[in-house]
Structures are given as structure tokens and as C-alpha cells.
Amino acid sequence: LIRFEEVAKTYDMGATQVFALQGVSMEIERNEYVAIMGPSGSGKSTLMNIVGCLDVPTAGRYELNGEMVSELDDDELARIRNQEIGFVFQTFNLLPRSNALRNVELPLIYAGCSAKERRERAVDALDSVGLADRMDHRPNELSGGQKQRVAVARALANDPSIILADEPTGALDTRTGVEIMDLFSSLHSSGNTIIIVTHEEHIAAYCRRIIRFRDGRIESDEFNVEA
Amino acid sequence: LIRFEEVAKTYDMGATQVFALQGVSMEIERNEYVAIMGPSGSGKSTLMNIVGCLDVPTAGRYELNGEMVSELDDDELARIRNQEIGFVFQTFNLLPRSNALRNVELPLIYAGCSAKERRERAVDALDSVGLADRMDHRPNELSGGQKQRVAVARALANDPSIILADEPTGALDTRTGVEIMDLFSSLHSSGNTIIIVTHEEHIAAYCRRIIRFRDGRIESDEFNVEA
Ligand SMILES: Nc1ncnc2c1ncn2[C@@H]1O[C@H](COP(=O)(O)OP(=O)(O)OP(=O)(O)O)[C@@H](O)[C@H]1O
Ligand SMILES: Nc1ncnc2c1ncn2[C@@H]1O[C@H](COP(=O)(O)OP(=O)(O)OP(=O)(O)O)[C@@H](O)[C@H]1O
Ligand SMILES: [Mg+2]
Ligand SMILES: [Mg+2]
């Protein structure tokens, strides 16, 4: 499914360079449930942006379902993103002037869904994250945790086969966080591939495999025997 | 120092109303170290915005250092905010086109500091949160946790007597989070008043008092004997 070979990402800051990722090689099979952990600035979000075809590596090879992603054109990348991948951004990226329902409908518009089906699926997704009573609120009319739950609902609306979630419970209290993780776990048991960035051990405990990063490199990659 | 009497905040959404805060009465003395906890959507950020003079209550009285805040004009409110209060927002609110150093210098420009002193204090503040090597990065060139640490540095730069921090460690790994809390604890022991919103019990454990909210009301208000 996902294969990285010596992937690197370097940012050129003029006088200096930042090595966000260095020599990353890993494979993630279909229907895996993986946690990505590591200190602040260690390259986790950079990795997720590349896996999700939102950014390209500076060096190395990235293969997704047998296709060399670095050789695909923009249209093919957009097709993969829209059909295969649901993304929960660390910074939410909600449209400020659209309400919660509209924000969740957005990926369904690209997928060519009818207006009626779009609304039904968006309502279901918001209900599944406990926001049935906040659908007509715009982002500045929602609390921090509510904004995060809208971002999770948007990632689920299109029923993607790969879910990439960057700190999906960071702004949530423990109980709300557990509800979101139960949602991801049930998506995992129906066959989806789930990759979650978290710095909380009790969230990573839901996953089957934990890959730890430090300074842009894989520090460890272990199966989680408790899950 | 801070006295709330039956403070309420209601948002009028047209057909419905949202009761973000209802009948909140509390007192916080100078040099207290208080944690605010509660589920997502329970009114924590709404409370902090009112305490920080960034928003006004719909009903009730708010007294700060003996002055009735609801009767002050905008200039007086701005003076209190700039001199007395350092604020770490839940959504960071960094200026996107300014680098980390410039973002931290910002409150010092309003305080009338010389350019030389401004730069020195901003460099010190960024160094104290572990970002000496990211000063010339703009927000989109920083990781999530690094952005949060810039927001913390900005709140400290002006050496305020009251620090209001809304989830100051939410995007940080445990070790970086502990470093930030040690910073707050040393500010507390030099006489500052610190109020922290968090949903993590191990962060609240640093504080001397824990006030828990539910559905816009105070559910409990206890001293933390371990601290
Ligand atoms: N501008 C607004 N218009 C309408 N409703 C609002 C507005 N701002 C906040 N709310 C509502 O007020 C309630 C309290 O929000 P608040 O941001 O204080 O919650 P919180 O306790 O900080 O939650 P979180 O832990 O998720 O950050 C929420 O239910 C939210 O939807
Ligand atoms: N556009 C950019 N230009 C320059 N440097 C960048 C850019 N984006 C990220 N970086 C740097 O790359 C490194 C990795 O960033 P990344 O966002 O992947 O970290 P992270 O592991 O997600 O951290 P966090 O847990 O704080 O979110 C950081 O040191 C960051 O400062
Ligand atoms: Mg990140
Ligand atoms: Mg909040």
C-alpha cells in the first residue's frame, strides 16, 4: 500500500537548511492501524503531508498502491487525494465563512455527490462526532474542541480507504477523545488503513503499531502487543 | 484581584440561543495558580476571553483590581490588557507574514519599548521556550508545537502580572510540555497570577486550585493538595 524508500524533505531557508525528514524507509500495509509519535519538530506532520500527496519529497521514492507518486501529475494526485484519503489537519483548516455542515460537505462536492446525498452524509458524519446541535455554527462560533471534531467529520464524510489524522484529539477532553478513537477503531475493523499522529501514549495505545520519529528519522518501529 | 458575580454569556444564533456561561461567581486572588478544566464546549475559552478583557459578559459583574471592568472604556481596557495580561490563545493567533521574533516583539511595540530592548526581550522569551534556532521562521515554516511555543513566548515577553493560557501544552509532547509548565511555575513563584485551561490532569496537577466547568457553570472548585 504505502512504501517509502530513503525519503527526505529539506527546507531551504537561504543561509541555512532544515532537514525535516532524512532517509525515511517504511512500509504500511492495507488495513494497518499505525501511530506516529515523536517530539515537537521531529517531522511527523511533514511525513503525513507527503503520505497524503499534499507535499512532495526532496529526495527518495514514495509508492502508493504500486504507483510511484512522485511521477504522477497534479490531476492524478488530486484523484487519489479525493477518493482514497481523508485528512485531519493539525491546524484544522476549516473555511471560516462556511458553517460546520458546509465544511463537512466540501470533499463530497469534489466527489460529485448529489446535493441531497451530500447533506445526508455530512449530517451523519457530524452526528457521529457529537455535533448534531452545532451544524449551523461557523468556525468562530465553535469551541476549540468542536472545531477539531468538525475536521474529523470532514475527513470521514467521503468514506475514504486511508485516514490520516494529525493530532485528532489534541484539543479534546479525555472522554470526547475516547469517543473519537472508538470511531477510528470501528473504521479500522471495517477494513480501512488508519495512520494517527499523537503525542499521547493512551491514544497511541489504540493502534497496532507505533513508529517513533526523532530529528527527521525513524527512531523505533514496534508492534503494540496490548492493542 | 478577579471577582465574577453571576456572570453570563449568551450567543444569539437567531432561532436559538447558546448559553456559553451561566451564573458564574468566583474570586481569584493575586499570585494564585489556577487550572480551569471541563469537557469540550463547556465555556472555558469564553471565561478566559472575558477575564482577559477581550470580550464582555451578557449579564453579571466583573471586577478586576477593584475596577468594574464592564464600566471601563476601550482605551482603559486596552491599557489593562497591554500592561497587566499575557494571553496564550487556544488558536495561537500568530501573524502569518511575520517571523517568530516579530510575532513575539508585537506586544512590546504597544508597550513603547525601544527597538533594541524589544529585540533582546523577544530573543530571551523565544530562547526560554526552546526556539532559539527558529526565530526567523514564519508560522507556516514551523511545526504545530513550535507555533504554540511562539504563542507562549509572546504572552511572556511583556512580563505581565496575570498570565492567561488556554491549552498552552495541547500540541506539545510530554517533555516539551513539562518544560513549559516549569516556566509557568517559576513565574508563579515570582509573584504572578497564573490561570491555565487544560484538559490534561497531569498539567492541572501543577496548579494549586482546580475549577471544573460543565455546560457553562462551575461544577467544582477545589484546592489541589499535591501541588
Ligand atoms: N461566537 C459564538 N457564537 C455561538 N456560539 C458560540 C460562540 N463561541 C462559542 N460558542 C459556543 O459556546 C460554548 C462554549 O464555547 P467555549 O469555546 O468557551 O468552550 P471550551 O470549554 O473552551 O471548549 P474546548 O475545550 O472545546 O475548547 C460552545 O458550545 C460553543 O459552541
Ligand atoms: N515550510 C517550512 N520551512 C522551513 N522549515 C519548516 C517548514 N515546515 C516545517 N519546518 C521545520 O521542519 C521540522 C519538522 O516539522 P513538522 O511540522 O513535521 O514537525 P512535527 O513533528 O509535526 O512537530 P509538532 O509535534 O510540533 O507538530 C520543524 O523543525 C519545523 O521547524
Ligand atoms: Mg505536527
Ligand atoms: Mg476552548
Short mmCIF file of C-alpha atoms and ligand atoms in Angstrom, two decimals:
data_model
loop_
_atom_site.label_atom_id
_atom_site.label_comp_id
_atom_site.label_asym_id
_atom_site.label_seq_id
_atom_site.Cartn_x
_atom_site.Cartn_y
_atom_site.Cartn_z
CA LEU A 1 0.00 0.00 0.00
CA ILE A 2 2.41 2.76 1.23
CA ARG A 3 6.16 2.32 0.62
CA PHE A 4 8.82 4.93 1.45
CA GLU A 5 12.45 4.41 0.30
CA GLU A 6 15.06 6.85 1.68
CA VAL A 7 12.56 9.73 1.63
CA ALA A 8 13.99 13.13 2.61
CA LYS A 9 12.43 16.60 2.94
CA THR A 10 14.66 19.66 3.18
CA TYR A 11 13.56 23.27 3.56
CA ASP A 12 15.97 25.85 2.19
CA MET A 13 15.92 28.92 4.45
CA GLY A 14 18.56 30.83 2.47
CA ALA A 15 21.53 30.86 4.83
CA THR A 16 20.60 27.53 6.46
CA GLN A 17 18.72 24.35 5.62
CA VAL A 18 16.20 22.49 7.74
CA PHE A 19 16.29 18.69 7.39
CA ALA A 20 12.67 17.92 8.29
CA LEU A 21 12.95 14.25 7.13
CA GLN A 22 16.14 12.28 6.50
CA GLY A 23 16.45 8.80 4.98
CA VAL A 24 12.95 7.52 5.93
CA SER A 25 12.20 3.97 4.74
CA MET A 26 9.00 2.18 5.83
CA GLU A 27 6.06 0.13 4.56
CA ILE A 28 2.44 0.40 5.74
CA GLU A 29 0.07 -2.36 4.53
CA ARG A 30 -3.64 -2.02 3.81
CA ASN A 31 -5.82 -2.13 6.96
CA GLU A 32 -2.97 -1.28 9.32
CA TYR A 33 -3.61 0.92 12.40
CA VAL A 34 -0.43 2.94 12.99
CA ALA A 35 0.52 5.67 15.49
CA ILE A 36 3.27 8.18 14.64
CA MET A 37 4.93 9.69 17.71
CA GLY A 38 7.92 11.95 18.46
CA PRO A 39 8.95 15.28 19.97
CA SER A 40 7.73 18.64 18.66
CA GLY A 41 9.53 19.41 15.38
CA SER A 42 10.63 15.84 14.68
CA GLY A 43 8.98 15.57 11.24
CA LYS A 44 5.59 13.93 11.93
CA SER A 45 3.39 16.44 10.05
CA THR A 46 5.92 16.62 7.22
CA LEU A 47 5.62 12.83 6.86
CA MET A 48 1.79 12.98 6.85
CA ASN A 49 1.71 15.74 4.23
CA ILE A 50 3.85 13.59 1.91
CA VAL A 51 1.86 10.38 2.57
CA GLY A 52 -1.33 12.34 1.85
CA CYS A 53 0.04 13.67 -1.50
CA LEU A 54 -0.16 17.23 -0.20
CA ASP A 55 3.60 17.76 -0.48
CA VAL A 56 6.45 16.09 -2.38
CA PRO A 57 9.72 14.68 -1.03
CA THR A 58 13.03 16.46 -1.82
CA ALA A 59 14.67 13.02 -2.37
CA GLY A 60 13.79 9.32 -2.24
CA ARG A 61 10.82 7.31 -3.58
CA TYR A 62 7.17 7.15 -2.48
CA GLU A 63 4.97 4.35 -3.88
CA LEU A 64 1.20 4.24 -3.16
CA ASN A 65 -0.75 1.15 -4.30
CA GLY A 66 2.07 0.25 -6.70
CA GLU A 67 2.18 3.70 -8.36
CA MET A 68 5.26 5.91 -7.99
CA VAL A 69 3.61 9.03 -6.53
CA SER A 70 6.50 11.31 -7.47
CA GLU A 71 5.82 10.59 -11.15
CA LEU A 72 2.06 11.29 -11.10
CA ASP A 73 0.70 14.56 -12.47
CA ASP A 74 -1.45 17.00 -10.46
CA ASP A 75 -4.77 15.62 -11.76
CA GLU A 76 -3.88 12.06 -10.80
CA LEU A 77 -2.67 13.22 -7.37
CA ALA A 78 -5.96 15.11 -6.87
CA ARG A 79 -7.95 11.99 -7.84
CA ILE A 80 -6.07 9.86 -5.28
CA ARG A 81 -6.49 12.53 -2.58
CA ASN A 82 -10.22 12.95 -3.18
CA GLN A 83 -11.13 9.27 -3.49
CA GLU A 84 -8.70 7.43 -1.26
CA ILE A 85 -7.58 9.77 1.53
CA GLY A 86 -9.37 11.52 4.39
CA PHE A 87 -7.14 14.06 6.13
CA VAL A 88 -7.48 15.62 9.60
CA PHE A 89 -5.03 18.55 9.64
CA GLN A 90 -3.21 19.57 12.82
CA THR A 91 -4.42 23.15 12.21
CA PHE A 92 -7.99 22.08 11.22
CA ASN A 93 -8.07 24.30 8.03
CA LEU A 94 -11.81 24.96 8.19
CA LEU A 95 -13.38 27.50 5.80
CA PRO A 96 -14.02 30.49 8.09
CA ARG A 97 -17.19 31.78 6.41
CA SER A 98 -18.90 28.40 5.97
CA ASN A 99 -20.85 26.66 8.71
CA ALA A 100 -19.95 23.21 10.08
CA LEU A 101 -22.31 21.38 7.71
CA ARG A 102 -20.89 23.14 4.64
CA ASN A 103 -17.31 22.46 5.77
CA VAL A 104 -18.07 18.73 6.03
CA GLU A 105 -19.90 18.70 2.67
CA LEU A 106 -16.88 20.20 0.91
CA PRO A 107 -14.99 16.97 -0.01
CA LEU A 108 -18.27 15.47 -1.23
CA ILE A 109 -18.72 18.33 -3.71
CA TYR A 110 -15.41 17.33 -5.38
CA ALA A 111 -16.53 13.70 -5.40
CA GLY A 112 -19.59 14.59 -7.49
CA CYS A 113 -22.26 13.66 -4.91
CA SER A 114 -25.86 14.93 -5.34
CA ALA A 115 -26.88 17.78 -3.01
CA LYS A 116 -29.33 15.50 -1.13
CA GLU A 117 -26.82 12.70 -0.60
CA ARG A 118 -24.14 15.25 0.33
CA ARG A 119 -26.29 16.72 3.06
CA GLU A 120 -27.30 13.32 4.47
CA ARG A 121 -23.70 12.07 4.65
CA ALA A 122 -22.49 15.34 6.19
CA VAL A 123 -25.27 15.27 8.82
CA ASP A 124 -24.35 11.65 9.67
CA ALA A 125 -20.66 12.50 9.97
CA LEU A 126 -21.31 15.49 12.29
CA ASP A 127 -23.70 13.39 14.37
CA SER A 128 -21.03 10.68 14.74
CA VAL A 129 -18.68 13.22 16.37
CA GLY A 130 -21.36 14.61 18.71
CA LEU A 131 -22.09 17.90 16.90
CA ALA A 132 -25.70 17.42 15.74
CA ASP A 133 -26.58 20.66 17.57
CA ARG A 134 -23.80 22.86 16.08
CA MET A 135 -24.28 22.27 12.33
CA ASP A 136 -25.11 25.86 11.50
CA HIS A 137 -22.22 27.36 13.51
CA ARG A 138 -19.28 28.87 11.61
CA PRO A 139 -15.76 28.05 12.93
CA ASN A 140 -15.55 31.25 15.02
CA GLU A 141 -18.80 30.19 16.72
CA LEU A 142 -17.37 26.88 17.85
CA SER A 143 -15.05 25.98 20.71
CA GLY A 144 -11.54 24.62 20.01
CA GLY A 145 -12.58 21.02 20.54
CA GLN A 146 -15.70 21.46 18.43
CA LYS A 147 -13.62 22.81 15.53
CA GLN A 148 -11.41 19.75 15.79
CA ARG A 149 -14.43 17.45 15.66
CA VAL A 150 -15.70 19.20 12.51
CA ALA A 151 -12.27 18.50 10.96
CA VAL A 152 -12.59 14.80 11.91
CA ALA A 153 -16.13 14.63 10.46
CA ARG A 154 -14.93 16.20 7.19
CA ALA A 155 -12.19 13.56 6.87
CA LEU A 156 -14.76 10.75 7.32
CA ALA A 157 -17.55 12.14 5.10
CA ASN A 158 -16.16 10.74 1.84
CA ASP A 159 -15.73 7.21 3.30
CA PRO A 160 -12.02 7.13 2.33
CA SER A 161 -9.95 3.92 2.50
CA ILE A 162 -6.93 5.69 4.10
CA ILE A 163 -7.45 8.03 7.06
CA LEU A 164 -4.54 10.33 8.01
CA ALA A 165 -5.20 12.14 11.31
CA ASP A 166 -2.66 14.62 12.73
CA GLU A 167 -3.39 15.00 16.47
CA PRO A 168 -7.14 14.27 16.06
CA THR A 169 -7.77 14.52 19.84
CA GLY A 170 -5.23 17.19 20.86
CA ALA A 171 -7.91 19.80 21.75
CA LEU A 172 -10.36 17.30 23.30
CA ASP A 173 -11.05 16.27 26.90
CA THR A 174 -10.39 12.62 27.70
CA ARG A 175 -13.98 11.43 27.27
CA THR A 176 -14.54 13.15 23.92
CA GLY A 177 -11.13 11.87 22.78
CA VAL A 178 -12.11 8.28 23.61
CA GLU A 179 -15.31 8.68 21.55
CA ILE A 180 -13.29 9.82 18.52
CA MET A 181 -10.81 6.93 18.93
CA ASP A 182 -13.67 4.44 19.14
CA LEU A 183 -14.86 5.84 15.80
CA PHE A 184 -11.40 5.30 14.26
CA SER A 185 -11.22 1.78 15.72
CA SER A 186 -14.53 0.78 14.17
CA LEU A 187 -13.36 2.21 10.81
CA HIS A 188 -10.23 0.08 11.21
CA SER A 189 -12.25 -3.08 11.82
CA SER A 190 -14.24 -2.43 8.63
CA GLY A 191 -11.02 -2.59 6.61
CA ASN A 192 -9.66 0.97 6.43
CA THR A 193 -5.99 1.95 6.85
CA ILE A 194 -5.53 4.40 9.71
CA ILE A 195 -2.43 6.50 10.49
CA ILE A 196 -2.62 8.78 13.53
CA VAL A 197 -0.06 11.32 14.77
CA THR A 198 -0.26 11.77 18.52
CA HIS A 199 2.00 12.70 21.43
CA GLU A 200 -0.32 10.96 23.96
CA GLU A 201 0.59 7.38 24.90
CA HIS A 202 -3.02 6.49 25.81
CA ILE A 203 -4.13 7.47 22.27
CA ALA A 204 -1.27 5.52 20.62
CA ALA A 205 -2.39 2.51 22.70
CA TYR A 206 -5.40 2.13 20.35
CA CYS A 207 -3.04 1.41 17.43
CA ARG A 208 -1.37 -1.88 16.45
CA ARG A 209 2.00 -0.35 15.55
CA ILE A 210 3.90 2.66 16.87
CA ILE A 211 6.57 4.42 14.74
CA ARG A 212 8.62 6.99 16.68
CA PHE A 213 10.46 9.86 14.99
CA ARG A 214 13.34 12.00 16.24
CA ASP A 215 15.09 14.77 14.24
CA GLY A 216 13.51 13.64 10.97
CA ARG A 217 14.48 9.94 11.31
CA ILE A 218 12.67 6.77 12.42
CA GLU A 219 13.90 6.06 15.94
CA SER A 220 11.84 2.91 16.51
CA ASP A 221 9.05 0.90 14.86
CA GLU A 222 7.32 -1.57 17.12
CA PHE A 223 4.14 -3.64 17.23
CA ASN A 224 1.86 -2.70 20.13
CA VAL A 225 1.10 -6.00 21.83
CA GLU A 226 -1.67 -4.58 24.03
CA ALA A 227 -3.98 -3.49 21.18
CA LEU B 1 -7.88 40.74 42.06
CA ILE B 2 -10.50 38.98 39.84
CA ARG B 3 -14.14 38.85 41.03
CA PHE B 4 -17.04 37.41 39.00
CA GLU B 5 -20.64 37.84 40.23
CA GLU B 6 -23.35 35.89 38.35
CA VAL B 7 -21.54 36.36 35.03
CA ALA B 8 -23.38 35.03 31.97
CA LYS B 9 -22.51 34.92 28.25
CA THR B 10 -25.21 34.16 25.71
CA TYR B 11 -24.80 33.92 21.94
CA ASP B 12 -27.89 34.71 19.92
CA MET B 13 -27.99 32.41 16.87
CA GLY B 14 -31.29 33.74 15.53
CA ALA B 15 -33.70 30.83 16.08
CA THR B 16 -31.80 29.51 19.14
CA GLN B 17 -29.56 30.83 21.89
CA VAL B 18 -26.33 29.31 23.17
CA PHE B 19 -25.73 29.74 26.92
CA ALA B 20 -21.91 29.58 26.94
CA LEU B 21 -21.69 30.78 30.60
CA GLN B 22 -24.49 30.82 33.20
CA GLY B 23 -24.40 32.35 36.67
CA VAL B 24 -20.61 32.13 37.22
CA SER B 25 -19.43 33.55 40.56
CA MET B 26 -15.80 33.19 41.67
CA GLU B 27 -12.81 35.06 43.09
CA ILE B 28 -9.17 34.62 42.10
CA GLU B 29 -6.58 36.35 44.34
CA ARG B 30 -3.23 37.81 43.27
CA ASN B 31 -0.48 35.15 42.89
CA GLU B 32 -2.90 32.26 42.59
CA TYR B 33 -2.10 29.31 40.28
CA VAL B 34 -5.42 28.03 38.92
CA ALA B 35 -6.38 25.31 36.41
CA ILE B 36 -9.70 25.53 34.50
CA MET B 37 -10.96 22.16 33.31
CA GLY B 38 -14.13 20.77 31.71
CA PRO B 39 -15.48 19.00 28.63
CA SER B 40 -15.24 20.43 25.11
CA GLY B 41 -17.78 23.25 24.74
CA SER B 42 -18.26 23.81 28.48
CA GLY B 43 -17.32 27.53 28.44
CA LYS B 44 -13.62 27.57 29.38
CA SER B 45 -12.38 29.78 26.49
CA THR B 46 -15.41 32.05 26.87
CA LEU B 47 -14.45 32.56 30.54
CA MET B 48 -10.81 33.31 29.62
CA ASN B 49 -11.81 35.84 26.94
CA ILE B 50 -13.90 37.74 29.49
CA VAL B 51 -11.22 37.59 32.24
CA GLY B 52 -8.69 38.85 29.66
CA CYS B 53 -10.92 41.83 28.68
CA LEU B 54 -11.19 40.50 25.12
CA ASP B 55 -14.96 40.01 25.38
CA VAL B 56 -17.74 41.35 27.64
CA PRO B 57 -20.33 39.42 29.64
CA THR B 58 -24.01 39.48 28.58
CA ALA B 59 -25.02 39.77 32.29
CA GLY B 60 -23.39 39.93 35.73
CA ARG B 61 -20.44 41.88 37.15
CA TYR B 62 -16.68 41.54 36.55
CA GLU B 63 -14.30 43.43 38.87
CA LEU B 64 -10.52 43.47 38.21
CA ASN B 65 -8.26 45.06 40.85
CA GLY B 66 -11.28 46.88 42.35
CA GLU B 67 -12.39 48.38 38.99
CA MET B 68 -15.71 47.37 37.45
CA VAL B 69 -14.47 46.18 34.04
CA SER B 70 -17.88 46.46 32.40
CA GLU B 71 -17.82 50.23 33.03
CA LEU B 72 -14.35 50.90 31.59
CA ASP B 73 -13.96 52.43 28.12
CA ASP B 74 -12.00 50.83 25.29
CA ASP B 75 -8.78 52.80 25.98
CA GLU B 76 -8.74 51.79 29.65
CA LEU B 77 -9.43 48.16 28.69
CA ALA B 78 -6.54 48.27 26.16
CA ARG B 79 -4.22 49.72 28.84
CA ILE B 80 -5.09 46.87 31.26
CA ARG B 81 -4.66 44.24 28.54
CA ASN B 82 -1.27 45.57 27.39
CA GLN B 83 0.25 46.16 30.82
CA GLU B 84 -1.26 43.52 33.05
CA ILE B 85 -2.23 40.49 30.95
CA GLY B 86 -0.28 37.99 28.83
CA PHE B 87 -2.58 35.78 26.77
CA VAL B 88 -1.88 32.41 25.12
CA PHE B 89 -4.81 31.81 22.76
CA GLN B 90 -6.12 28.31 22.08
CA THR B 91 -5.78 29.03 18.33
CA PHE B 92 -2.35 30.76 18.68
CA ASN B 93 -3.35 33.82 16.52
CA LEU B 94 0.14 34.40 15.12
CA LEU B 95 0.65 36.99 12.35
CA PRO B 96 1.14 34.79 9.26
CA ARG B 97 3.58 37.03 7.38
CA SER B 98 5.80 37.88 10.35
CA ASN B 99 8.56 35.64 11.63
CA ALA B 100 8.66 34.20 15.17
CA LEU B 101 10.82 37.06 16.52
CA ARG B 102 8.50 39.73 15.12
CA ASN B 103 5.41 37.93 16.49
CA VAL B 104 6.94 37.94 19.99
CA GLU B 105 8.03 41.60 19.70
CA LEU B 106 4.48 42.68 18.86
CA PRO B 107 3.12 43.30 22.42
CA LEU B 108 6.33 45.18 23.24
CA ILE B 109 5.71 47.64 20.38
CA TYR B 110 2.42 48.65 22.06
CA ALA B 111 4.21 48.97 25.40
CA GLY B 112 6.55 51.59 23.90
CA CYS B 113 9.81 49.63 24.25
CA SER B 114 12.92 50.73 22.30
CA ALA B 115 13.78 48.55 19.28
CA LYS B 116 16.97 47.29 20.97
CA GLU B 117 15.20 46.32 24.21
CA ARG B 118 12.32 44.81 22.25
CA ARG B 119 14.64 42.54 20.33
CA GLU B 120 16.57 41.45 23.45
CA ARG B 121 13.40 40.59 25.40
CA ALA B 122 11.89 38.76 22.42
CA VAL B 123 15.10 36.72 21.88
CA ASP B 124 15.11 35.81 25.61
CA ALA B 125 11.44 34.76 25.52
CA LEU B 126 11.94 32.53 22.43
CA ASP B 127 15.05 31.03 23.97
CA SER B 128 13.13 30.21 27.17
CA VAL B 129 10.68 28.07 25.12
CA GLY B 130 13.45 26.28 23.19
CA LEU B 131 13.14 28.10 19.85
CA ALA B 132 16.47 29.96 19.61
CA ASP B 133 17.04 28.27 16.22
CA ARG B 134 13.62 29.11 14.66
CA MET B 135 13.45 32.90 15.18
CA ASP B 136 13.37 33.77 11.50
CA HIS B 137 10.69 31.19 10.60
CA ARG B 138 7.19 32.41 9.74
CA PRO B 139 4.23 30.45 11.23
CA ASN B 140 3.84 28.27 8.12
CA GLU B 141 7.51 27.27 8.47
CA LEU B 142 7.01 25.99 11.99
CA SER B 143 5.55 22.75 13.31
CA GLY B 144 2.31 22.77 15.35
CA GLY B 145 4.13 22.56 18.67
CA GLN B 146 6.62 25.23 17.63
CA LYS B 147 3.76 27.63 16.76
CA GLN B 148 2.30 27.02 20.21
CA ARG B 149 5.63 27.79 21.86
CA VAL B 150 5.88 31.10 19.93
CA ALA B 151 2.42 31.95 21.32
CA VAL B 152 3.64 31.20 24.86
CA ALA B 153 6.79 33.32 24.34
CA ARG B 154 4.66 36.24 23.09
CA ALA B 155 2.50 36.08 26.24
CA LEU B 156 5.60 36.23 28.47
CA ALA B 157 7.57 38.92 26.57
CA ASN B 158 5.87 41.88 28.27
CA ASP B 159 6.44 40.46 31.79
CA PRO B 160 2.70 40.66 32.63
CA SER B 161 1.38 40.19 36.19
CA ILE B 162 -1.53 37.97 35.04
CA ILE B 163 -0.92 35.10 32.61
CA LEU B 164 -3.95 33.52 30.92
CA ALA B 165 -3.03 30.39 28.97
CA ASP B 166 -5.68 28.41 27.03
CA GLU B 167 -4.30 24.88 26.46
CA PRO B 168 -0.63 26.04 26.43
CA THR B 169 0.68 22.47 26.02
CA GLY B 170 -2.07 20.88 23.88
CA ALA B 171 0.17 20.47 20.78
CA LEU B 172 3.31 19.51 22.73
CA ASP B 173 4.91 16.17 23.55
CA THR B 174 5.16 15.36 27.23
CA ARG B 175 8.77 16.52 27.69
CA THR B 176 8.28 19.87 25.93
CA GLY B 177 5.03 20.33 27.88
CA VAL B 178 6.84 19.82 31.19
CA GLU B 179 9.42 22.45 30.20
CA ILE B 180 6.64 24.98 29.53
CA MET B 181 4.92 24.18 32.84
CA ASP B 182 8.22 24.61 34.71
CA LEU B 183 8.39 28.09 33.14
CA PHE B 184 4.88 28.90 34.40
CA SER B 185 5.69 27.54 37.86
CA SER B 186 8.75 29.75 38.19
CA LEU B 187 6.67 32.77 37.08
CA HIS B 188 4.18 31.81 39.79
CA SER B 189 6.85 31.70 42.46
CA SER B 190 8.00 35.20 41.48
CA GLY B 191 4.54 36.53 42.30
CA ASN B 192 2.48 36.33 39.09
CA THR B 193 -1.15 35.19 38.86
CA ILE B 194 -1.50 32.22 36.51
CA ILE B 195 -4.72 30.78 35.07
CA ILE B 196 -4.40 27.77 32.74
CA VAL B 197 -7.10 25.98 30.75
CA THR B 198 -6.23 22.34 30.23
CA HIS B 199 -7.98 19.01 29.73
CA GLU B 200 -4.93 17.04 30.95
CA GLU B 201 -4.89 16.05 34.63
CA HIS B 202 -1.06 15.89 34.76
CA ILE B 203 -0.92 19.55 33.61
CA ALA B 204 -3.59 20.66 36.12
CA ALA B 205 -1.50 18.93 38.82
CA TYR B 206 0.99 21.84 38.62
CA CYS B 207 -1.72 24.24 39.84
CA ARG B 208 -2.86 24.97 43.40
CA ARG B 209 -6.58 25.12 42.60
CA ILE B 210 -8.76 23.37 40.02
CA ILE B 211 -12.09 24.88 38.86
CA ARG B 212 -14.18 22.50 36.72
CA PHE B 213 -16.87 23.71 34.31
CA ARG B 214 -19.80 21.85 32.78
CA ASP B 215 -22.42 23.38 30.43
CA GLY B 216 -21.33 26.93 31.27
CA ARG B 217 -21.47 26.52 35.08
CA ILE B 218 -18.88 25.86 37.80
CA GLU B 219 -19.22 22.20 38.71
CA SER B 220 -16.48 22.12 41.37
CA ASP B 221 -13.73 24.36 42.81
CA GLU B 222 -11.12 22.54 44.86
CA PHE B 223 -7.64 23.14 46.23
CA ASN B 224 -5.05 20.74 44.82
CA VAL B 225 -3.33 19.31 47.89
CA GLU B 226 -0.49 17.68 45.92
CA ALA B 227 0.91 20.89 44.41
N1 LIG C 1 -19.37 33.17 18.66
C1 LIG C 1 -20.13 32.15 19.11
N2 LIG C 1 -21.39 32.02 18.64
C2 LIG C 1 -22.17 30.99 19.06
N3 LIG C 1 -21.78 30.03 19.93
C3 LIG C 1 -20.53 30.09 20.40
C4 LIG C 1 -19.63 31.14 20.02
N4 LIG C 1 -18.44 30.93 20.64
C5 LIG C 1 -18.60 29.81 21.37
N5 LIG C 1 -19.84 29.30 21.24
C6 LIG C 1 -20.40 28.15 21.95
O1 LIG C 1 -20.25 28.38 23.34
C7 LIG C 1 -19.91 27.17 24.01
C8 LIG C 1 -18.66 27.39 24.85
O2 LIG C 1 -17.52 27.56 24.00
P1 LIG C 1 -16.03 27.64 24.59
O3 LIG C 1 -15.14 28.00 23.44
O4 LIG C 1 -15.97 28.52 25.78
O5 LIG C 1 -15.79 26.11 25.04
P2 LIG C 1 -14.48 25.43 25.67
O6 LIG C 1 -14.85 24.97 27.05
O7 LIG C 1 -13.32 26.31 25.53
O8 LIG C 1 -14.32 24.12 24.77
P3 LIG C 1 -12.99 23.40 24.12
O9 LIG C 1 -12.40 22.57 25.22
O10 LIG C 1 -13.58 22.57 23.01
O11 LIG C 1 -12.06 24.46 23.64
C9 LIG C 1 -19.74 26.09 22.92
O12 LIG C 1 -20.83 25.22 22.93
C10 LIG C 1 -19.66 26.85 21.62
O13 LIG C 1 -20.28 26.16 20.56
N1 LIG C 2 7.85 25.41 5.41
C1 LIG C 2 8.88 25.17 6.26
N2 LIG C 2 10.03 25.86 6.12
C2 LIG C 2 11.06 25.64 6.97
N3 LIG C 2 11.05 24.74 7.99
C3 LIG C 2 9.92 24.03 8.17
C4 LIG C 2 8.78 24.20 7.34
N4 LIG C 2 7.80 23.37 7.76
C5 LIG C 2 8.31 22.69 8.83
N5 LIG C 2 9.59 23.10 9.07
C6 LIG C 2 10.50 22.55 10.10
O1 LIG C 2 10.59 21.15 9.88
C7 LIG C 2 10.63 20.47 11.12
C8 LIG C 2 9.55 19.40 11.14
O2 LIG C 2 8.27 19.98 11.21
P1 LIG C 2 6.94 19.09 11.43
O3 LIG C 2 5.79 20.03 11.27
O4 LIG C 2 6.97 17.90 10.55
O5 LIG C 2 7.10 18.64 12.98
P2 LIG C 2 6.11 17.78 13.90
O6 LIG C 2 6.84 16.52 14.24
O7 LIG C 2 4.80 17.67 13.26
O8 LIG C 2 6.03 18.67 15.24
P3 LIG C 2 4.77 19.06 16.21
O9 LIG C 2 4.62 17.88 17.12
O10 LIG C 2 5.28 20.30 16.93
O11 LIG C 2 3.58 19.32 15.37
C9 LIG C 2 10.46 21.51 12.23
O12 LIG C 2 11.70 21.73 12.87
C10 LIG C 2 9.98 22.76 11.51
O13 LIG C 2 10.52 23.94 12.09
MG MG C 3 2.92 18.45 13.66
MG MG C 4 -11.60 26.29 24.39
#
